[in-house]
Short mmCIF file of C-alpha atoms in Angstrom, two decimals:
data_model
loop_
_atom_site.label_atom_id
_atom_site.label_comp_id
_atom_site.label_asym_id
_atom_site.label_seq_id
_atom_site.Cartn_x
_atom_site.Cartn_y
_atom_site.Cartn_z
CA MET V 18 76.42 120.13 50.59
CA ASP V 19 78.10 121.90 53.18
CA ILE V 20 77.83 124.57 56.08
CA ASP V 21 80.86 127.52 56.36
CA ILE V 22 81.33 126.01 59.63
CA LYS V 23 84.83 128.34 59.78
CA ALA V 24 82.55 131.30 60.29
CA LEU V 25 79.55 129.59 62.19
CA LYS V 26 82.19 128.58 64.82
CA GLN V 27 83.38 132.36 65.03
CA LEU V 28 80.06 133.11 65.74
CA VAL V 29 79.19 131.26 68.12
CA LYS V 30 82.01 131.82 69.94
CA GLU V 31 81.94 135.31 70.16
CA ARG V 32 78.56 135.13 71.47
CA GLU V 33 79.59 132.86 74.13
CA MET V 34 77.71 129.84 73.24
CA GLN V 35 78.72 126.03 73.24
CA TRP V 36 79.31 124.85 70.02
CA GLU V 37 77.92 121.35 70.37
CA ARG V 38 74.40 122.25 71.72
CA VAL V 39 74.08 124.48 68.67
CA ALA V 40 75.39 122.15 66.05
CA LEU V 41 72.83 119.51 67.59
CA ALA V 42 69.98 122.07 67.43
CA ILE V 43 70.64 122.60 63.59
CA GLU V 44 70.99 118.65 62.73
CA GLU V 45 67.60 118.64 64.97
CA ALA V 46 66.23 121.42 62.70
CA LEU V 47 67.21 120.01 59.44
CA PHE V 48 65.51 116.43 60.54
CA ALA V 49 62.61 118.58 60.94
CA ALA V 50 62.96 119.86 57.40
CA TYR V 51 63.58 116.80 55.87
CA ASN V 52 60.77 115.02 57.23
CA LYS V 53 58.51 117.59 55.37
CA ASN V 54 60.12 116.32 51.62
CA PRO V 55 57.49 113.73 50.45
CA GLY V 56 59.07 110.18 50.39
CA SER V 57 61.34 110.80 53.62
CA SER V 58 62.50 108.05 55.46
CA PRO V 59 61.49 107.27 59.33
CA ASN V 60 64.92 105.72 59.71
CA ALA V 61 66.97 109.01 58.47
CA LYS V 62 69.10 110.81 60.49
CA VAL V 63 71.12 114.31 59.57
CA LYS V 64 74.78 114.45 60.51
CA ILE V 65 76.72 117.55 60.39
CA ASP V 66 80.84 117.18 59.93
CA ARG V 67 82.09 119.09 62.97
CA VAL V 68 85.63 119.95 61.12
CA THR V 69 84.11 120.42 57.34
CA GLY V 70 80.89 121.48 57.69
CA HIS V 71 79.97 118.87 55.23
CA VAL V 72 76.24 118.01 55.93
CA GLU V 73 74.37 114.87 54.90
CA VAL V 74 71.16 112.70 55.40
CA LYS V 75 71.96 109.31 55.91
CA VAL V 76 69.48 106.37 56.13
CA THR V 77 69.24 103.29 57.28
CA GLU V 78 67.26 100.37 55.74
CA LEU V 79 66.07 97.77 58.08
CA ASP V 80 64.93 93.74 57.22
CA ALA V 81 61.71 92.38 58.94
CA GLU V 82 64.12 91.55 61.64
CA GLY V 83 65.32 94.98 62.51
CA LYS V 84 68.70 94.23 61.21
CA VAL V 85 70.85 96.68 58.88
CA VAL V 86 70.29 95.99 55.03
CA ARG V 87 72.24 99.09 54.25
CA GLU V 88 72.67 102.64 54.62
CA PHE V 89 72.50 105.19 52.11
CA ASP V 90 72.29 109.16 51.05
CA ASP V 91 68.72 110.28 50.74
CA THR V 92 69.63 114.51 50.76
CA PRO V 93 67.30 115.95 48.96
CA ALA V 94 68.33 118.15 46.00
CA ASP V 95 67.71 121.46 47.51
CA PHE V 96 68.72 120.57 50.69
CA ALA V 97 71.78 123.10 50.67
CA ARG V 98 69.41 126.26 50.32
CA VAL V 99 67.37 124.78 53.11
CA ALA V 100 70.63 123.99 55.16
CA ALA V 101 71.83 127.67 55.23
CA ALA V 102 68.12 129.39 55.88
CA THR V 103 68.25 126.55 58.89
CA ALA V 104 71.70 127.54 60.06
CA LYS V 105 71.02 131.01 60.24
CA GLN V 106 67.30 130.86 61.92
CA VAL V 107 68.97 128.18 65.01
CA LEU V 108 71.79 130.28 65.42
CA PHE V 109 69.25 133.50 65.84
CA LEU V 110 66.89 131.48 68.37
CA LYS V 111 70.16 130.43 70.14
CA MET V 112 71.52 133.67 70.61
CA ARG V 113 68.11 135.23 71.68
CA ASP V 114 68.18 132.30 74.20
CA VAL V 115 71.47 133.16 75.47
CA LYS V 116 70.83 136.57 75.66
CA ASP V 117 67.27 135.59 77.92
CA ASP V 118 69.23 133.24 79.86
CA GLN V 119 71.32 136.35 80.42
CA VAL V 120 68.69 138.61 81.32
CA PHE V 121 66.96 136.57 83.74
CA LYS V 122 70.09 135.75 85.54
CA ASP V 123 70.67 139.33 86.12
CA PHE V 124 67.64 140.00 87.04
CA LEU V 125 67.05 136.91 89.80
CA LYS V 126 69.95 138.46 91.61
CA ARG V 127 67.63 141.54 91.56
CA GLU V 128 64.89 140.10 93.12
CA ASN V 129 63.47 142.16 96.66
CA THR V 130 65.23 145.25 95.31
CA VAL V 131 63.93 148.40 94.05
CA ILE V 132 64.61 149.85 90.11
CA SER V 133 63.88 152.16 88.61
CA GLY V 134 61.74 152.08 85.05
CA VAL V 135 59.51 154.18 83.13
CA ILE V 136 55.80 153.37 82.31
CA GLN V 137 54.54 151.88 79.22
CA GLN V 138 51.26 151.96 77.71
CA GLY V 139 50.32 148.41 77.62
CA LYS V 140 47.23 146.61 75.64
CA ASP V 141 45.85 145.38 78.35
CA PRO V 142 45.29 148.43 80.96
CA SER V 143 44.97 145.87 84.03
CA LEU V 144 48.49 145.19 83.61
CA ILE V 145 50.98 147.99 83.62
CA ASP V 146 53.86 147.65 81.57
CA VAL V 147 57.55 149.36 83.18
CA LYS V 148 60.30 149.55 81.02
CA ILE V 149 63.36 148.56 83.16
CA ALA V 150 66.37 147.71 80.91
CA ASP V 151 66.81 147.62 77.30
CA GLY V 152 64.50 145.24 75.48
CA VAL V 153 63.37 144.14 78.73
CA GLU V 154 60.19 145.20 80.31
CA GLY V 155 58.37 144.37 83.92
CA PHE V 156 54.87 144.29 84.62
CA ILE V 157 52.71 145.50 87.77
CA PRO V 158 49.72 143.27 88.27
CA VAL V 159 46.34 144.94 89.43
CA GLN V 160 47.05 143.99 93.42
CA GLU V 161 50.61 144.97 93.02
CA GLN V 162 49.24 148.94 91.95
CA VAL V 163 48.45 151.76 94.45
CA PRO V 164 45.01 152.57 94.25
CA GLY V 165 44.62 156.25 92.49
CA GLU V 166 47.93 156.06 91.59
CA ASP V 167 49.02 157.73 88.12
CA TYR V 168 50.54 155.29 85.50
CA ALA V 169 50.96 157.92 82.67
CA HIS V 170 52.90 156.71 79.89
CA GLY V 171 56.43 158.17 79.84
CA LYS V 172 56.40 158.55 83.95
CA ARG V 173 59.94 157.66 85.83
CA VAL V 174 58.74 155.39 88.81
CA ARG V 175 60.66 153.16 91.31
CA VAL V 176 59.70 149.26 91.64
CA TYR V 177 59.89 146.69 94.18
CA VAL V 178 61.05 143.40 92.44
CA THR V 179 58.93 140.50 93.80
CA ASN V 180 59.36 138.08 91.22
CA VAL V 181 61.46 136.76 88.20
CA SER V 182 60.57 133.54 85.71
CA LYS V 183 61.19 132.38 82.61
CA GLY V 184 58.49 132.97 80.00
CA THR V 185 58.03 131.41 76.66
CA LYS V 186 58.30 135.34 75.53
CA GLY V 187 61.77 135.48 77.38
CA PRO V 188 62.20 136.77 81.12
CA GLN V 189 58.95 137.74 83.45
CA VAL V 190 59.81 140.50 85.68
CA THR V 191 57.02 141.23 88.12
CA VAL V 192 57.44 144.51 90.08
CA SER V 193 54.98 145.95 92.38
CA ARG V 194 54.11 149.37 93.72
CA THR V 195 52.73 148.28 97.14
CA HIS V 196 54.78 146.27 98.63
CA PRO V 197 56.43 146.99 102.04
CA GLY V 198 59.71 145.90 101.10
CA LEU V 199 59.74 148.93 98.81
CA ILE V 200 59.69 151.09 102.15
CA ARG V 201 62.30 149.36 103.44
CA LYS V 202 64.64 150.14 100.07
CA LEU V 203 63.48 153.79 100.08
CA PHE V 204 64.47 154.18 103.25
CA ALA V 205 67.50 152.44 102.82
CA ARG V 206 68.23 154.98 99.91
CA GLU V 207 67.93 157.90 101.92
CA VAL V 208 69.27 156.72 105.34
CA PRO V 209 72.81 155.65 105.47
CA GLU V 210 72.54 154.51 109.17
CA ILE V 211 69.98 151.92 107.86
CA ALA V 212 72.07 150.91 104.71
CA ASP V 213 74.97 150.42 107.34
CA GLY V 214 72.55 148.15 109.56
CA VAL V 215 73.43 150.93 112.59
CA VAL V 216 69.34 151.67 112.35
CA GLU V 217 66.90 148.97 111.95
CA ILE V 218 63.26 148.69 110.32
CA VAL V 219 61.81 146.14 112.66
CA SER V 220 58.35 145.92 111.18
CA VAL V 221 56.25 147.73 108.25
CA ALA V 222 52.76 148.42 107.89
CA ARG V 223 51.01 149.60 105.13
CA GLU V 224 47.81 150.34 103.41
CA ALA V 225 49.37 151.67 99.79
CA GLY V 226 48.03 155.14 98.55
CA HIS V 227 47.23 155.84 102.27
CA ARG V 228 49.21 155.40 105.19
CA THR V 229 52.90 153.68 106.16
CA LYS V 230 54.07 153.25 109.64
CA ILE V 231 57.29 151.83 110.18
CA ALA V 232 58.91 150.59 113.32
CA VAL V 233 62.73 151.75 114.11
CA ARG V 234 65.14 150.65 116.61
CA ALA V 235 69.05 151.70 116.39
CA ASN V 236 71.87 149.26 117.08
CA ASP V 237 73.69 151.77 118.46
CA PRO V 238 72.65 153.27 121.89
CA ALA V 239 74.42 156.51 120.81
CA VAL V 240 71.91 156.66 117.59
CA ASN V 241 68.25 158.22 117.65
CA ALA V 242 66.87 155.56 115.21
CA LYS V 243 63.43 158.26 114.88
CA GLY V 244 65.64 161.01 114.01
CA ALA V 245 68.03 159.12 111.46
CA CYS V 246 64.80 158.14 109.54
CA ILE V 247 63.57 161.82 109.30
CA GLY V 248 66.21 163.61 108.74
CA GLU V 249 67.58 167.21 108.96
CA LEU V 250 63.81 169.09 109.08
CA GLY V 251 62.37 165.94 107.30
CA GLN V 252 64.14 166.18 104.12
CA ARG V 253 64.85 161.72 104.56
CA VAL V 254 61.47 161.34 105.14
CA ARG V 255 60.05 163.67 102.84
CA ALA V 256 62.25 162.47 99.93
CA VAL V 257 59.97 158.54 100.40
CA GLN V 258 57.04 160.51 100.65
CA ASN V 259 57.67 162.58 97.29
CA GLU V 260 58.57 158.76 95.19
CA LEU V 261 55.57 157.26 97.08
CA ASN V 262 53.62 160.64 95.65
CA ASP V 263 52.92 161.93 99.35
CA GLU V 264 51.78 158.89 101.04
CA LYS V 265 51.98 159.95 104.76
CA ILE V 266 54.53 157.83 106.45
CA ASP V 267 54.63 157.60 110.44
CA ILE V 268 57.54 156.64 111.84
CA VAL V 269 57.54 154.72 115.85
CA ASP V 270 60.29 153.62 118.26
CA PHE V 271 60.20 149.51 118.51
CA SER V 272 60.07 148.36 121.76
CA ASP V 273 60.52 144.73 123.02
CA ASP V 274 58.01 145.49 125.45
CA LEU V 275 54.24 144.90 123.65
CA PRO V 276 52.36 147.43 125.81
CA LYS V 277 54.84 149.89 125.44
CA PHE V 278 55.34 149.07 121.43
CA VAL V 279 51.63 149.25 120.93
CA ALA V 280 51.37 152.71 122.83
CA HIS V 281 53.99 154.13 120.44
CA ALA V 282 52.08 152.36 117.60
CA LEU V 283 49.15 153.98 117.95
CA SER V 284 50.76 157.64 117.81
CA PRO V 285 49.61 160.40 117.05
CA ALA V 286 47.04 159.64 119.79
CA LYS V 287 48.39 160.29 123.07
CA VAL V 288 47.96 156.78 125.37
CA SER V 289 47.13 157.04 129.21
CA ASP V 290 47.99 153.47 129.44
CA ALA V 291 48.65 150.11 127.69
CA PHE V 292 48.90 146.74 129.24
CA LEU V 293 48.90 143.20 128.50
CA ILE V 294 45.87 140.99 129.12
CA ASN V 295 46.90 137.77 126.92
CA ALA V 296 50.75 137.14 126.75
CA GLU V 297 49.81 134.14 124.24
CA GLU V 298 47.62 135.75 121.79
CA ARG V 299 49.47 139.11 122.21
CA GLN V 300 46.75 141.23 123.29
CA VAL V 301 46.43 144.51 124.96
CA ARG V 302 44.23 146.64 125.87
CA VAL V 303 45.17 150.67 125.54
CA LEU V 304 43.73 153.29 127.26
CA VAL V 305 42.66 156.65 125.47
CA PRO V 306 41.15 159.80 126.54
CA ASP V 307 37.63 160.11 124.86
CA PHE V 308 38.39 163.28 122.86
CA GLN V 309 41.88 160.99 121.65
CA LEU V 310 39.33 157.62 120.81
CA SER V 311 39.03 158.65 117.01
CA LEU V 312 42.30 159.28 116.23
CA ALA V 313 43.58 156.24 118.01
CA ILE V 314 41.07 154.14 115.85
CA GLY V 315 41.84 156.06 112.99
CA LYS V 316 40.08 156.78 109.48
CA GLU V 317 38.28 153.44 108.73
CA GLY V 318 39.87 151.86 111.34
CA GLN V 319 43.45 152.16 110.09
CA ASN V 320 45.20 153.06 112.83
CA ALA V 321 44.30 149.98 114.94
CA ARG V 322 44.94 147.59 112.47
#
């Protein structure tokens, strides 16, 4: 009984697979098929001739002391049909494994980046699927979804890749709409100075769906960090807001002087004074006029947080 070894090797080569691994996998699958036959021997071994493609089942007979008495051919009569079908099945599975492996490697490089996708309707409403490539879907767990955001089928959306792992059904890509990294990457797309490293987003505080604050600084004294992020007539920051469904974004100047930084961070409230009261615990006391108090604290304490 022979397998068309030439055609098999050619296909393996085209798919950039390792021939020896494929051959061993076919032998293992054929051995499993042989064991389903009544009267199969536990001392059997399936061997594929790597040159001719000849397949045979060899059984080693042992005596009571475990010494080899004889070796004989125990290839079942209908094994040719089984071998052909098994070779096709193994090859299909191996090709799928190779494809999954390549997809996994490709997306592993894209962890902590932003990619575009199209919302797909999933069976579980708590897991939103996003088609991010041909045959590849990411999913947004509940904790990575923005409360109240519309995840209608067919809607195009940008998401942040948080994790790529190998699953039983291929690569598992977890994406997020709430991750602060999404803010950083969206600004890097809109602000060349950030992409070039001239302007740096030092920290991000986000309450997804409500408000985001970013603290920025320029590594070039000739550049205005806030101005670069806002853009002419607010075009740059507005582009990011549009992607986040009009989530409010505040941009403040970062400062190594903690009281000064906290004063900036509480904008748009006007701070009268800010001073350090505990350096170890990084505690700052801030003074604002009475009429600015609620603004400094923010809705439900959001600004102070």
